mmCIF file of C-alpha atoms in Angstrom:
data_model
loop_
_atom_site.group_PDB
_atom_site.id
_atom_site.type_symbol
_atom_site.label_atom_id
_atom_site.label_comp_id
_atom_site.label_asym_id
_atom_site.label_seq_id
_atom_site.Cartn_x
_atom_site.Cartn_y
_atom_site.Cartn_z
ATOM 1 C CA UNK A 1 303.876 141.356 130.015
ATOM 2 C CA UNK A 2 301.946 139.544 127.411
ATOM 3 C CA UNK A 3 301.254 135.532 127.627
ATOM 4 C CA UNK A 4 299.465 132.772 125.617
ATOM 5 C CA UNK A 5 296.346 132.330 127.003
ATOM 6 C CA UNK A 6 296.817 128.710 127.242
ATOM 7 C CA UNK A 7 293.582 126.658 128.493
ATOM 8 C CA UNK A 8 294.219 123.070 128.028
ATOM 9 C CA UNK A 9 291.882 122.177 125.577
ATOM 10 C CA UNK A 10 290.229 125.847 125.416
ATOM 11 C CA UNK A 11 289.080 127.787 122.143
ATOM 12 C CA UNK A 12 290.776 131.149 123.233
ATOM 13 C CA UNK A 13 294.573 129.919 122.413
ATOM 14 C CA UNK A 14 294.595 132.949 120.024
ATOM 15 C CA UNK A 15 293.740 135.211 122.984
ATOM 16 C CA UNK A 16 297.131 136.889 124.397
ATOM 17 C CA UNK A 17 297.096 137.936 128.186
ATOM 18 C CA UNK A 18 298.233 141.496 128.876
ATOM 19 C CA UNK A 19 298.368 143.433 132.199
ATOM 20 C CA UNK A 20 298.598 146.249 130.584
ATOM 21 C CA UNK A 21 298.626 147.123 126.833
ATOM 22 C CA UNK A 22 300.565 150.238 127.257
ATOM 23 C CA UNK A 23 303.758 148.301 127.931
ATOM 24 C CA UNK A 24 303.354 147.050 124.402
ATOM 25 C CA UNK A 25 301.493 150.099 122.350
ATOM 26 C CA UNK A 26 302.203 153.603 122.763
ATOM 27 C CA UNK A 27 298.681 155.212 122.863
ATOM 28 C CA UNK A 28 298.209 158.068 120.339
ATOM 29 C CA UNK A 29 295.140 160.079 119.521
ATOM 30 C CA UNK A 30 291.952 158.696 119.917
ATOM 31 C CA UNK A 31 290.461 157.662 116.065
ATOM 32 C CA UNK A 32 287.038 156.924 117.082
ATOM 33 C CA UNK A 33 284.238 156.096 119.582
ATOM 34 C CA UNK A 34 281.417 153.754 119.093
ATOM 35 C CA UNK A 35 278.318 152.499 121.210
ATOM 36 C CA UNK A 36 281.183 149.682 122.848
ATOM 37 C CA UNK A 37 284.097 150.483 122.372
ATOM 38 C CA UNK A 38 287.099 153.298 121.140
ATOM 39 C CA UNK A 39 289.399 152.880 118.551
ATOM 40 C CA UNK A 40 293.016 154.143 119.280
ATOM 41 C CA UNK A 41 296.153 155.008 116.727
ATOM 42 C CA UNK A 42 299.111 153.205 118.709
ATOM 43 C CA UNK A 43 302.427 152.670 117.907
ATOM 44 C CA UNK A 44 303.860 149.033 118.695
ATOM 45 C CA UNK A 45 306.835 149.273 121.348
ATOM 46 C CA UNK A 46 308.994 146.718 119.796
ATOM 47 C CA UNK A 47 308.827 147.674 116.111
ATOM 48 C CA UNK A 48 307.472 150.947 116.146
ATOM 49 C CA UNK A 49 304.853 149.642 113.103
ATOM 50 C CA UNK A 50 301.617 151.526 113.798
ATOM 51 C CA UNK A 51 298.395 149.952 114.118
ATOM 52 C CA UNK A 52 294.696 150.457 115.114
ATOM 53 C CA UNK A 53 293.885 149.062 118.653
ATOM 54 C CA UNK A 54 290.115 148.412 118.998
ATOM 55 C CA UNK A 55 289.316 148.944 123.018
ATOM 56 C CA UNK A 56 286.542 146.851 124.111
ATOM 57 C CA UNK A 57 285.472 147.209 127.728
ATOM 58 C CA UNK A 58 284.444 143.351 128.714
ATOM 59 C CA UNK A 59 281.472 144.976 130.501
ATOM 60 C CA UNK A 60 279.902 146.154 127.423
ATOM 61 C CA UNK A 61 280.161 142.018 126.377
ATOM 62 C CA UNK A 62 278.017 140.843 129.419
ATOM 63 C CA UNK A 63 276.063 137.870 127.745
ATOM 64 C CA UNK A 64 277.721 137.786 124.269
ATOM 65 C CA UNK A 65 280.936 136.400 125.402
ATOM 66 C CA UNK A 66 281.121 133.339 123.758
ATOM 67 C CA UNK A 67 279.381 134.521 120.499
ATOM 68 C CA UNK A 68 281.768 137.671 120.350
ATOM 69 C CA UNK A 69 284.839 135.361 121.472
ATOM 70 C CA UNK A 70 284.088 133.015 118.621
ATOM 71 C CA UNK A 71 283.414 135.133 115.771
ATOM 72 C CA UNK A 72 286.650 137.437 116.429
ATOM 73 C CA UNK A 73 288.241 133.247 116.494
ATOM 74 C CA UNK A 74 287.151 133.160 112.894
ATOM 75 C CA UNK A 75 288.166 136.783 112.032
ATOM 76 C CA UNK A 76 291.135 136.388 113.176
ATOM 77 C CA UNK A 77 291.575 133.343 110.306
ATOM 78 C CA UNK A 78 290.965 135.652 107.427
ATOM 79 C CA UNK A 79 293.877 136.754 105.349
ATOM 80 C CA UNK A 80 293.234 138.580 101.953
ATOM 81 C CA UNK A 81 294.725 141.468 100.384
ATOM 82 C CA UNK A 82 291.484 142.908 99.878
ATOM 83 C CA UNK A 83 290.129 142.938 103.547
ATOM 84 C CA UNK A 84 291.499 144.975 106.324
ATOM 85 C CA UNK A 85 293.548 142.490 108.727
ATOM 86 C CA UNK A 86 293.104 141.800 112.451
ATOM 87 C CA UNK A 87 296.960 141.135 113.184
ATOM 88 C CA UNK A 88 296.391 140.682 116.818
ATOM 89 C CA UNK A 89 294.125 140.020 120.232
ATOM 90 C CA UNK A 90 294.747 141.177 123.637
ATOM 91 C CA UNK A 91 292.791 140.444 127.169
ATOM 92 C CA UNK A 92 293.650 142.118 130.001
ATOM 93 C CA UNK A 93 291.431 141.760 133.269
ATOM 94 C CA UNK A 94 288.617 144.551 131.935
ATOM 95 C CA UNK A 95 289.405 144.902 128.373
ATOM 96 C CA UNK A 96 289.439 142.942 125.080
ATOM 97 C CA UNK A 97 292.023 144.775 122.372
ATOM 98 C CA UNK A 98 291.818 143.502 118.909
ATOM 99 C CA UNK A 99 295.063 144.544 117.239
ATOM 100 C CA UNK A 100 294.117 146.097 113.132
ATOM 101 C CA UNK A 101 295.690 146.527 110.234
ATOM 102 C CA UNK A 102 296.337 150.883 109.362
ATOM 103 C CA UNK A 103 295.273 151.365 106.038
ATOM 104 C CA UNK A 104 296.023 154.886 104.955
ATOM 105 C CA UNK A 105 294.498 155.532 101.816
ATOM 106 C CA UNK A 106 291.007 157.485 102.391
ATOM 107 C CA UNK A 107 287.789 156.419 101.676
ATOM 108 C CA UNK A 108 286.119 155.264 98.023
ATOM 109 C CA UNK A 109 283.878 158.538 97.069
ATOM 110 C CA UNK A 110 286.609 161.088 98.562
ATOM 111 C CA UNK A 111 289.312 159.550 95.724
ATOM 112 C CA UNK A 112 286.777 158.990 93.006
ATOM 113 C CA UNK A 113 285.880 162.881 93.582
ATOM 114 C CA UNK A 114 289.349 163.334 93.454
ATOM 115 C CA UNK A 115 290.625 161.915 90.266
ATOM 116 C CA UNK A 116 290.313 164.427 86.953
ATOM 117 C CA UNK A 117 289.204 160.941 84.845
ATOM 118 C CA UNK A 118 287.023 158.332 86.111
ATOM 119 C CA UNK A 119 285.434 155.872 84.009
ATOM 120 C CA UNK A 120 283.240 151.876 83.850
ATOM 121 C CA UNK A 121 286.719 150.666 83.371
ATOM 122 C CA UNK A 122 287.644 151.897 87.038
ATOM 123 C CA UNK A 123 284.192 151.028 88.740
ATOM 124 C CA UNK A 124 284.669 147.492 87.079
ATOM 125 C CA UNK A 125 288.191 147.184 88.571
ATOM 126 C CA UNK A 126 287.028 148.416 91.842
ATOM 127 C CA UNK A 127 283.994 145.784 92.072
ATOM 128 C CA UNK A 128 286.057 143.004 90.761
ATOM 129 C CA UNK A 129 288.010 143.498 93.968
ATOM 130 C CA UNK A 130 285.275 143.174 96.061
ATOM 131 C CA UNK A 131 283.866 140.470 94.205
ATOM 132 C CA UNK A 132 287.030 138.731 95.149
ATOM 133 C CA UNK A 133 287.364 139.239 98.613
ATOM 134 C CA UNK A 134 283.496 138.997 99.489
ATOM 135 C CA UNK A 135 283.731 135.325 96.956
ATOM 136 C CA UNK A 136 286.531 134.302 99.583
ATOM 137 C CA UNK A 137 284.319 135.174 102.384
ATOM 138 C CA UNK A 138 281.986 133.101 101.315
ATOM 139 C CA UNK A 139 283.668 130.170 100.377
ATOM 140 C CA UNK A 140 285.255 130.350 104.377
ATOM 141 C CA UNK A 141 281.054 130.577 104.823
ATOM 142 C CA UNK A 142 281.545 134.069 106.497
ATOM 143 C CA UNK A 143 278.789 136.536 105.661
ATOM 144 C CA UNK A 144 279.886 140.731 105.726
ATOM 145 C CA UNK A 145 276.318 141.935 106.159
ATOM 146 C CA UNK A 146 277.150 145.482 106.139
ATOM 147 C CA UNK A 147 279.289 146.151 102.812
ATOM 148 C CA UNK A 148 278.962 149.797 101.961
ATOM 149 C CA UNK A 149 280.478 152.533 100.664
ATOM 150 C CA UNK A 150 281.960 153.992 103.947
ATOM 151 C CA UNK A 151 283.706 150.255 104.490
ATOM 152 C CA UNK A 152 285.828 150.354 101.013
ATOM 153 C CA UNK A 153 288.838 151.914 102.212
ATOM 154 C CA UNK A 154 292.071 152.266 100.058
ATOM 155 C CA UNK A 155 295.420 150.629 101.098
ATOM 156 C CA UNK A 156 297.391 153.664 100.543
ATOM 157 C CA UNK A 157 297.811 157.301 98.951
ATOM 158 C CA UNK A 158 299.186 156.185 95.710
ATOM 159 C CA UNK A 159 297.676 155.685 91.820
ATOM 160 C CA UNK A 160 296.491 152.320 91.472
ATOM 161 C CA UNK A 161 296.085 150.832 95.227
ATOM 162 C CA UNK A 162 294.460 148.936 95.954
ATOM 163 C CA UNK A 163 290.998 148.290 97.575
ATOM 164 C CA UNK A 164 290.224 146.730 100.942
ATOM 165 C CA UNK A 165 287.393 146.025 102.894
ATOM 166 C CA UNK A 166 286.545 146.581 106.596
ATOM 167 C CA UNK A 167 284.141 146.605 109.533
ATOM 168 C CA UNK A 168 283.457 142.777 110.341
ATOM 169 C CA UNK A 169 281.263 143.793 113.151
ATOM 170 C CA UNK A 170 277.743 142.361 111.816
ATOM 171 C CA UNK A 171 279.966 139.815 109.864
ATOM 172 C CA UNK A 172 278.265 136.168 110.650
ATOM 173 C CA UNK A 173 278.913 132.510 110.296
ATOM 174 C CA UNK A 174 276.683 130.482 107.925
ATOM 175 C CA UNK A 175 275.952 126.768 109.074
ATOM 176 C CA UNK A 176 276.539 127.469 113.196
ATOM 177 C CA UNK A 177 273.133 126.378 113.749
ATOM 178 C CA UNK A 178 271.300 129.309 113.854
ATOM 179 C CA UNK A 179 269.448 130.640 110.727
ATOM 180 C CA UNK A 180 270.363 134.333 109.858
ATOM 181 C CA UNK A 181 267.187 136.295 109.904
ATOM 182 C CA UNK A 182 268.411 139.290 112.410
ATOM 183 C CA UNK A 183 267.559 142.913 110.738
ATOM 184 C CA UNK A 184 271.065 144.450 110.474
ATOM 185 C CA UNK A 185 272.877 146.498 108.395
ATOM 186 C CA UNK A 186 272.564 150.424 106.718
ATOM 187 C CA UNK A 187 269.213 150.151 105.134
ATOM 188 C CA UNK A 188 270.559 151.978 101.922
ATOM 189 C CA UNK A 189 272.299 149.106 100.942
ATOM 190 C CA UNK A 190 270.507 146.134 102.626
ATOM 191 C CA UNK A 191 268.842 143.076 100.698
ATOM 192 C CA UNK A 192 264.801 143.261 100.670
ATOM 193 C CA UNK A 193 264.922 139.681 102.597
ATOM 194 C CA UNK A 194 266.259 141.506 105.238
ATOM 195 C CA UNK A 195 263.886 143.801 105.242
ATOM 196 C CA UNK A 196 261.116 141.635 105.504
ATOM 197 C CA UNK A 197 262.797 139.536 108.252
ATOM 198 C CA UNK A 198 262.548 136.180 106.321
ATOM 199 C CA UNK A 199 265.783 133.982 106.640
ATOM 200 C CA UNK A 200 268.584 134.975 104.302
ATOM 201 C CA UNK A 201 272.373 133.683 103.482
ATOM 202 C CA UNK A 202 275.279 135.296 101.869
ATOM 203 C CA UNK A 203 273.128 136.947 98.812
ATOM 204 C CA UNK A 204 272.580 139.771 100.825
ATOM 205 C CA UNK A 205 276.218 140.611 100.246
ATOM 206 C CA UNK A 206 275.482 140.091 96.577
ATOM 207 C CA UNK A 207 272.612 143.088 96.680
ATOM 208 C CA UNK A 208 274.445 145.741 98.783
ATOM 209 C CA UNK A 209 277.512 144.849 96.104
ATOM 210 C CA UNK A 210 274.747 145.432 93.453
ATOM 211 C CA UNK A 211 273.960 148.778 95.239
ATOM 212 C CA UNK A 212 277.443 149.851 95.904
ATOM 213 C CA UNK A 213 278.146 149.237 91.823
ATOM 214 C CA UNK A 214 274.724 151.285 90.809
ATOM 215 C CA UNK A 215 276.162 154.278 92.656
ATOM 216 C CA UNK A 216 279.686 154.264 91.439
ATOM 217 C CA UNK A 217 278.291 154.811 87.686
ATOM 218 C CA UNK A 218 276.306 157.474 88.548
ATOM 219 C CA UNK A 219 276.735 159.019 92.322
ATOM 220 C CA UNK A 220 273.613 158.638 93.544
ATOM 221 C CA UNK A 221 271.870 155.765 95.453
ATOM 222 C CA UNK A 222 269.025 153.682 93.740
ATOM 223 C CA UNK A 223 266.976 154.220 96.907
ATOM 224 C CA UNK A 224 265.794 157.157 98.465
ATOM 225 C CA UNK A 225 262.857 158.343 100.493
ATOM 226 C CA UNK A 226 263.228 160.837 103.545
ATOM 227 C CA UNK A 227 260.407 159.127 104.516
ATOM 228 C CA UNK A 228 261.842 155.888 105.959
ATOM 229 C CA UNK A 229 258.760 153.659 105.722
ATOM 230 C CA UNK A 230 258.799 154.589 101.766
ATOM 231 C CA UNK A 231 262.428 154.261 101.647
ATOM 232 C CA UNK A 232 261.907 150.238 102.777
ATOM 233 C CA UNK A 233 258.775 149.935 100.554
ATOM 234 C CA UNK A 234 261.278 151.025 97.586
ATOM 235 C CA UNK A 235 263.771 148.225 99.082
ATOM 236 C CA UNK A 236 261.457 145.751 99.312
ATOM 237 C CA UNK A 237 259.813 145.988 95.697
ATOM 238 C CA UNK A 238 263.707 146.022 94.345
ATOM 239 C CA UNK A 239 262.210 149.281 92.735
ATOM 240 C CA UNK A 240 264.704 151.076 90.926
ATOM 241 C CA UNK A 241 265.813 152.903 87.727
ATOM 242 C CA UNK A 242 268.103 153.720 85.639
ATOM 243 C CA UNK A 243 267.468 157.265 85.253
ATOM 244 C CA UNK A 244 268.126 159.517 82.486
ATOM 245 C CA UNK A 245 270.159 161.575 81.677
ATOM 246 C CA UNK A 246 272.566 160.034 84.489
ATOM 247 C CA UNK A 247 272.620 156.302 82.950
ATOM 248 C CA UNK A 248 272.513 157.742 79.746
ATOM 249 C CA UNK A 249 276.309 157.132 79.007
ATOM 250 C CA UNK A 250 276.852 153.896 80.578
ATOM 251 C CA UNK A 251 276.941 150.468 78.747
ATOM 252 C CA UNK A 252 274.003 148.224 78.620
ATOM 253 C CA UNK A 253 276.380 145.814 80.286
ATOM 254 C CA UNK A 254 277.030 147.879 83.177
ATOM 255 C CA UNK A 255 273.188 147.632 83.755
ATOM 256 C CA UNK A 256 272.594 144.230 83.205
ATOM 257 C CA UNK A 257 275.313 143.299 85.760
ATOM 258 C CA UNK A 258 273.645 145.018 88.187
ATOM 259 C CA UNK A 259 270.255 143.848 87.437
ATOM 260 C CA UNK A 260 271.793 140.396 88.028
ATOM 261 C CA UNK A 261 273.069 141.576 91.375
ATOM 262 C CA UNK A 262 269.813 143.703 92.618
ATOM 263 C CA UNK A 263 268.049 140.948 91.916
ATOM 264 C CA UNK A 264 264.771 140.926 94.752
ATOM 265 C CA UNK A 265 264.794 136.977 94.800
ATOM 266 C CA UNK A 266 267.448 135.869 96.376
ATOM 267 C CA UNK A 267 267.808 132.402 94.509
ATOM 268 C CA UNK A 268 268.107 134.200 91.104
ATOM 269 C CA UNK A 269 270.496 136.799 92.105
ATOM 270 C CA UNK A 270 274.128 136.494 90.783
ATOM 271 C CA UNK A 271 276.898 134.793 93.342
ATOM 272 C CA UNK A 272 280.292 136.223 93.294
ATOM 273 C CA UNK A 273 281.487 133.835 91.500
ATOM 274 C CA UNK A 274 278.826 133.995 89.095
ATOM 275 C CA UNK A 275 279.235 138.228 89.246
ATOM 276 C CA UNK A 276 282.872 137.864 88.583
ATOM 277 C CA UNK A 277 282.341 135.901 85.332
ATOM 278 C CA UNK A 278 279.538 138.841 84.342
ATOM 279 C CA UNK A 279 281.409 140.162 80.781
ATOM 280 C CA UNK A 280 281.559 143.530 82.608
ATOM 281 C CA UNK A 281 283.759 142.499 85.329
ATOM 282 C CA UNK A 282 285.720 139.600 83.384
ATOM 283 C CA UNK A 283 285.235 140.957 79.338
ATOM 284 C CA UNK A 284 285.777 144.013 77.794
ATOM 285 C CA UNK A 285 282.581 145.567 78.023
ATOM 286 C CA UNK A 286 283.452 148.451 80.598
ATOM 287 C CA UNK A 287 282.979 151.753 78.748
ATOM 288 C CA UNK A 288 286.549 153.425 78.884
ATOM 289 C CA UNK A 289 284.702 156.913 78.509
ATOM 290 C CA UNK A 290 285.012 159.717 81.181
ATOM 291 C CA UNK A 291 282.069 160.304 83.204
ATOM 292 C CA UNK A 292 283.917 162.084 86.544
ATOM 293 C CA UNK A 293 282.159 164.999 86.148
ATOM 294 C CA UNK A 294 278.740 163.551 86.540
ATOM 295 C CA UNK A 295 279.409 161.036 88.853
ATOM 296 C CA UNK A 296 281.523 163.086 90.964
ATOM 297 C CA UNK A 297 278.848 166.148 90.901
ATOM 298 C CA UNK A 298 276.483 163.725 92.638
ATOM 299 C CA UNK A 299 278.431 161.961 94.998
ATOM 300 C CA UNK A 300 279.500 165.791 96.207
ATOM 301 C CA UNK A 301 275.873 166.114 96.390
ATOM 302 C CA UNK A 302 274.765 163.418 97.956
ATOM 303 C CA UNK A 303 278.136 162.164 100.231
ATOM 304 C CA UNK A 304 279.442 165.265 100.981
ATOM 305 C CA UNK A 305 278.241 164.860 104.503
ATOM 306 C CA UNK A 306 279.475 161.363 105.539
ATOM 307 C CA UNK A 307 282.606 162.053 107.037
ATOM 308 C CA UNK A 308 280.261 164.154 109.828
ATOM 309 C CA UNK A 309 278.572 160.821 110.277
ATOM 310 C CA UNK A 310 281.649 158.859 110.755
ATOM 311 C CA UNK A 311 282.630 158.709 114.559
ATOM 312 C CA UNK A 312 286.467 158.995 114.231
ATOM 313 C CA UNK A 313 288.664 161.811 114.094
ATOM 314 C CA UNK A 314 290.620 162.367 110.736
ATOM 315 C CA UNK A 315 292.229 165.486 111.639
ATOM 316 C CA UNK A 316 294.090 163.520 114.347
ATOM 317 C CA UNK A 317 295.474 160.539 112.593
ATOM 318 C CA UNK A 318 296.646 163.059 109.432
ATOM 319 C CA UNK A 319 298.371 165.057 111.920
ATOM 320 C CA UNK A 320 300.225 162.119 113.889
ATOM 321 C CA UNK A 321 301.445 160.662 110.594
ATOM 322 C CA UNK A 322 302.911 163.861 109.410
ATOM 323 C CA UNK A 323 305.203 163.933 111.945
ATOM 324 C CA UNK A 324 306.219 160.514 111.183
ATOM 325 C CA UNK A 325 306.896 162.168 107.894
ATOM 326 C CA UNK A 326 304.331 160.268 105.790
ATOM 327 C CA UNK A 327 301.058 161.990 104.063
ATOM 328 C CA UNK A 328 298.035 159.891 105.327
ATOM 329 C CA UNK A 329 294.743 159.838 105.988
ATOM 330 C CA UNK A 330 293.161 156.843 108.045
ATOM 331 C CA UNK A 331 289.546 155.886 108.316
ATOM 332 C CA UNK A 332 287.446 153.915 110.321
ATOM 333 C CA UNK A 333 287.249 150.818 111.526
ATOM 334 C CA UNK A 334 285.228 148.148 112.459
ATOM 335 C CA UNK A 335 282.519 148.284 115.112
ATOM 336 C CA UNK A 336 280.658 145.782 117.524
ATOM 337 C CA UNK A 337 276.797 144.597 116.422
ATOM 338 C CA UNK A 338 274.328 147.140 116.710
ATOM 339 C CA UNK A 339 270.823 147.002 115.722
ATOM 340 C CA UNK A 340 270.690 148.550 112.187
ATOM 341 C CA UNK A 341 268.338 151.204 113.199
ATOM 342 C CA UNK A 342 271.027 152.174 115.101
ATOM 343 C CA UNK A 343 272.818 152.564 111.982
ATOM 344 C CA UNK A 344 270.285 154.581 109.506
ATOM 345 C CA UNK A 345 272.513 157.800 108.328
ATOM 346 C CA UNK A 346 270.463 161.019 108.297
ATOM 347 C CA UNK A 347 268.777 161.425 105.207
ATOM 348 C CA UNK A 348 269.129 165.302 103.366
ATOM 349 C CA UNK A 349 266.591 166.957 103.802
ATOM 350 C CA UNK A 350 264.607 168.643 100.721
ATOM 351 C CA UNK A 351 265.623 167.541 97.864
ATOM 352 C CA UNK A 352 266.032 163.894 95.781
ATOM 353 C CA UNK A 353 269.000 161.450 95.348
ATOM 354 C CA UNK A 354 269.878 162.996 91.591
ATOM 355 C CA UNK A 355 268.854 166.766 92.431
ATOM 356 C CA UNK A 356 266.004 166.136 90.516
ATOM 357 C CA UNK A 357 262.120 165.450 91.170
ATOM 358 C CA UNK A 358 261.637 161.474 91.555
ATOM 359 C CA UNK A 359 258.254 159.836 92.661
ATOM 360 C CA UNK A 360 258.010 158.788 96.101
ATOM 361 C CA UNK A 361 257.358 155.145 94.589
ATOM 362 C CA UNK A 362 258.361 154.099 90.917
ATOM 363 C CA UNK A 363 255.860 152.183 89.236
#
């Protein structure tokens, strides 16, 4: 049986005791393993509403407790249509179960590749989103730290869902005291401040943003080295192009707004709020033109082996669903702070971002 975990005076109120989770979720398959913890499809007892049950083994939280403890506190506070919900948190004597929203509708490059007509219009729309949620992040002082591709999940299967955002594990407070200067993240799409281990705030959400819009227009990523040293030098120098013939097509706006976004100093670089004023995201400057077939070409290219990097099983969660009669494909969810080394995806081997020859440093 479940209880309120009720400490007079305590923090943990929105902790609910459990002896045992299975007499309230049906275990399915197993969705994915990280360095702490497992991530389980189960199917609620009472309403039979299917969710995603992170398992945490306490063990793996020796010495973090209270940091952990407090940031899931704040987590749990969040509630925008955009962002991936925790609905729920268990303890039992070993374990610490945080209760997640299913989303069902694959992941950003897989439906992008999918669609027959792609265009600014539909990057814009997609950013706006984020701009939205991240801009409410913010303003509750909450910093993402790791927004990415791989994280942009849609709600469901259907034309026109919408867009959410997930994986709060190297999400931070601002103003707890402490000044954020930890190196953390996927390098591809961290802030050069980071990089360089100076103090930073919540523009580093505005960069990887910045990042995340440079390859929707064009399906490569504005960085690239195999060389990882060279890969941070290119970071850290904000040294990037617009490339031709790939940015041939897209609107001068389109690059300005990211230019205001992949900006290297911080305290010139576009807020959200500032980002969702840009003309391209709030005007009518968004090209309406069709450029799928290039930007899709490279994101096969370059993309086509994430899912191998992703640490949950697909093939598991399509197959449970189907015999609940619905066609969906869930992805993954959030994991517990790991150094971002930890994190670097292996680079392809041979061969530059675009298929084409690019100097190992752009003057």
């Amino acid at each position: 049986m479940a209880r309120e975990n009720g400490e007079a005076g305590g923090d943990c109120s929105w902790k609910k005791q459990v002896d045992d989770i299975k007499e309230m979720f049906e275990f399915k398959e197993v969705l994915g393993t990280g360095a702490f913890s497992e991530v389980v499809l189960a199917e609620e007892r009472s309403t039979g509403k299917m969710f995603a049950v992170k398992c945490i083994p306490k063990k793996a939280l020796k010495g973090k407790e209270s940091s952990i403890e407090n940031e899931i506190a704040v987590l749990r506070k969040i509630k925008h249509e955009n962002i991936v919900a925790l609905e729920d948190i268990y303890e039992s004597s070993n374990h610490l179960y945080l209760i997640m929203q299913l989303v069902s509708g694959g992941e950003l490059f897989d439906r992008i590749v999918e669609k027959g007509f792609y265009t600014e219009k539909d990057a814009s729309t997609l950013i706006r989103q984020v701009l939205d949620a991240v801009n409410y992040l913010h303003s509750m002082g909450i910093v993402h730290r790791d927004l990415k591709p791989e994280n942009l999940l849609y709600f469901n299967p259907q034309d026109g869902s919408k867009i959410m955002i997930s994986d709060f594990g190297l999400s931070k407070m601002e103003g707890t005291g402490d000044v954020m200067s930890t190196a953390c993240g996927t390098p591809g799409y961290v802030a050069p401040e980071v990089l360089a281990q100076k103090p930073y705030s919540k523009a580093v959400d505005c960069w990887s943003i910045g990042v995340i819009a440079y390859i929707l227009l064009c399906g490569y990523p504005p960085f690239y080295d195999e060389n990882d040293s060279k890969l941070f030098e290119q970071i850290l120098k904000a040294d990037y192009e617009f490339d031709a013939p790939y940015w041939d097509d897209i609107s001068d706006s389109a690059k300005d707004f990211i230019s205001c976004l992949m900006e290297k100093d911080p305290t010139k670089r576009y807020t959200c709020e500032q980002s969702l004023r840009h003309p391209w995201i709030a005007g009518d400057t968004a090209l309406c033109k069709n450029i799928h077939e290039s930007v899709s070409r490279q994101m096969r290219k370059n993309f086509a082996k994430s899912k191998w990097r992703q640490a949950f099983n697909a093939t598991a969660v399509v197959r449970h669903m189907r015999r609940l009669h619905s066609n969906l494909n869930v992805l993954p969810l959030p994991t517990l702070p790991v150094p971002w080394h930890q994190l670097l995806p292996p680079l392809p081997q041979g061969r530059s971002p675009a298929g084409h020859s690019l100097p190992q440093l752009r003057r």
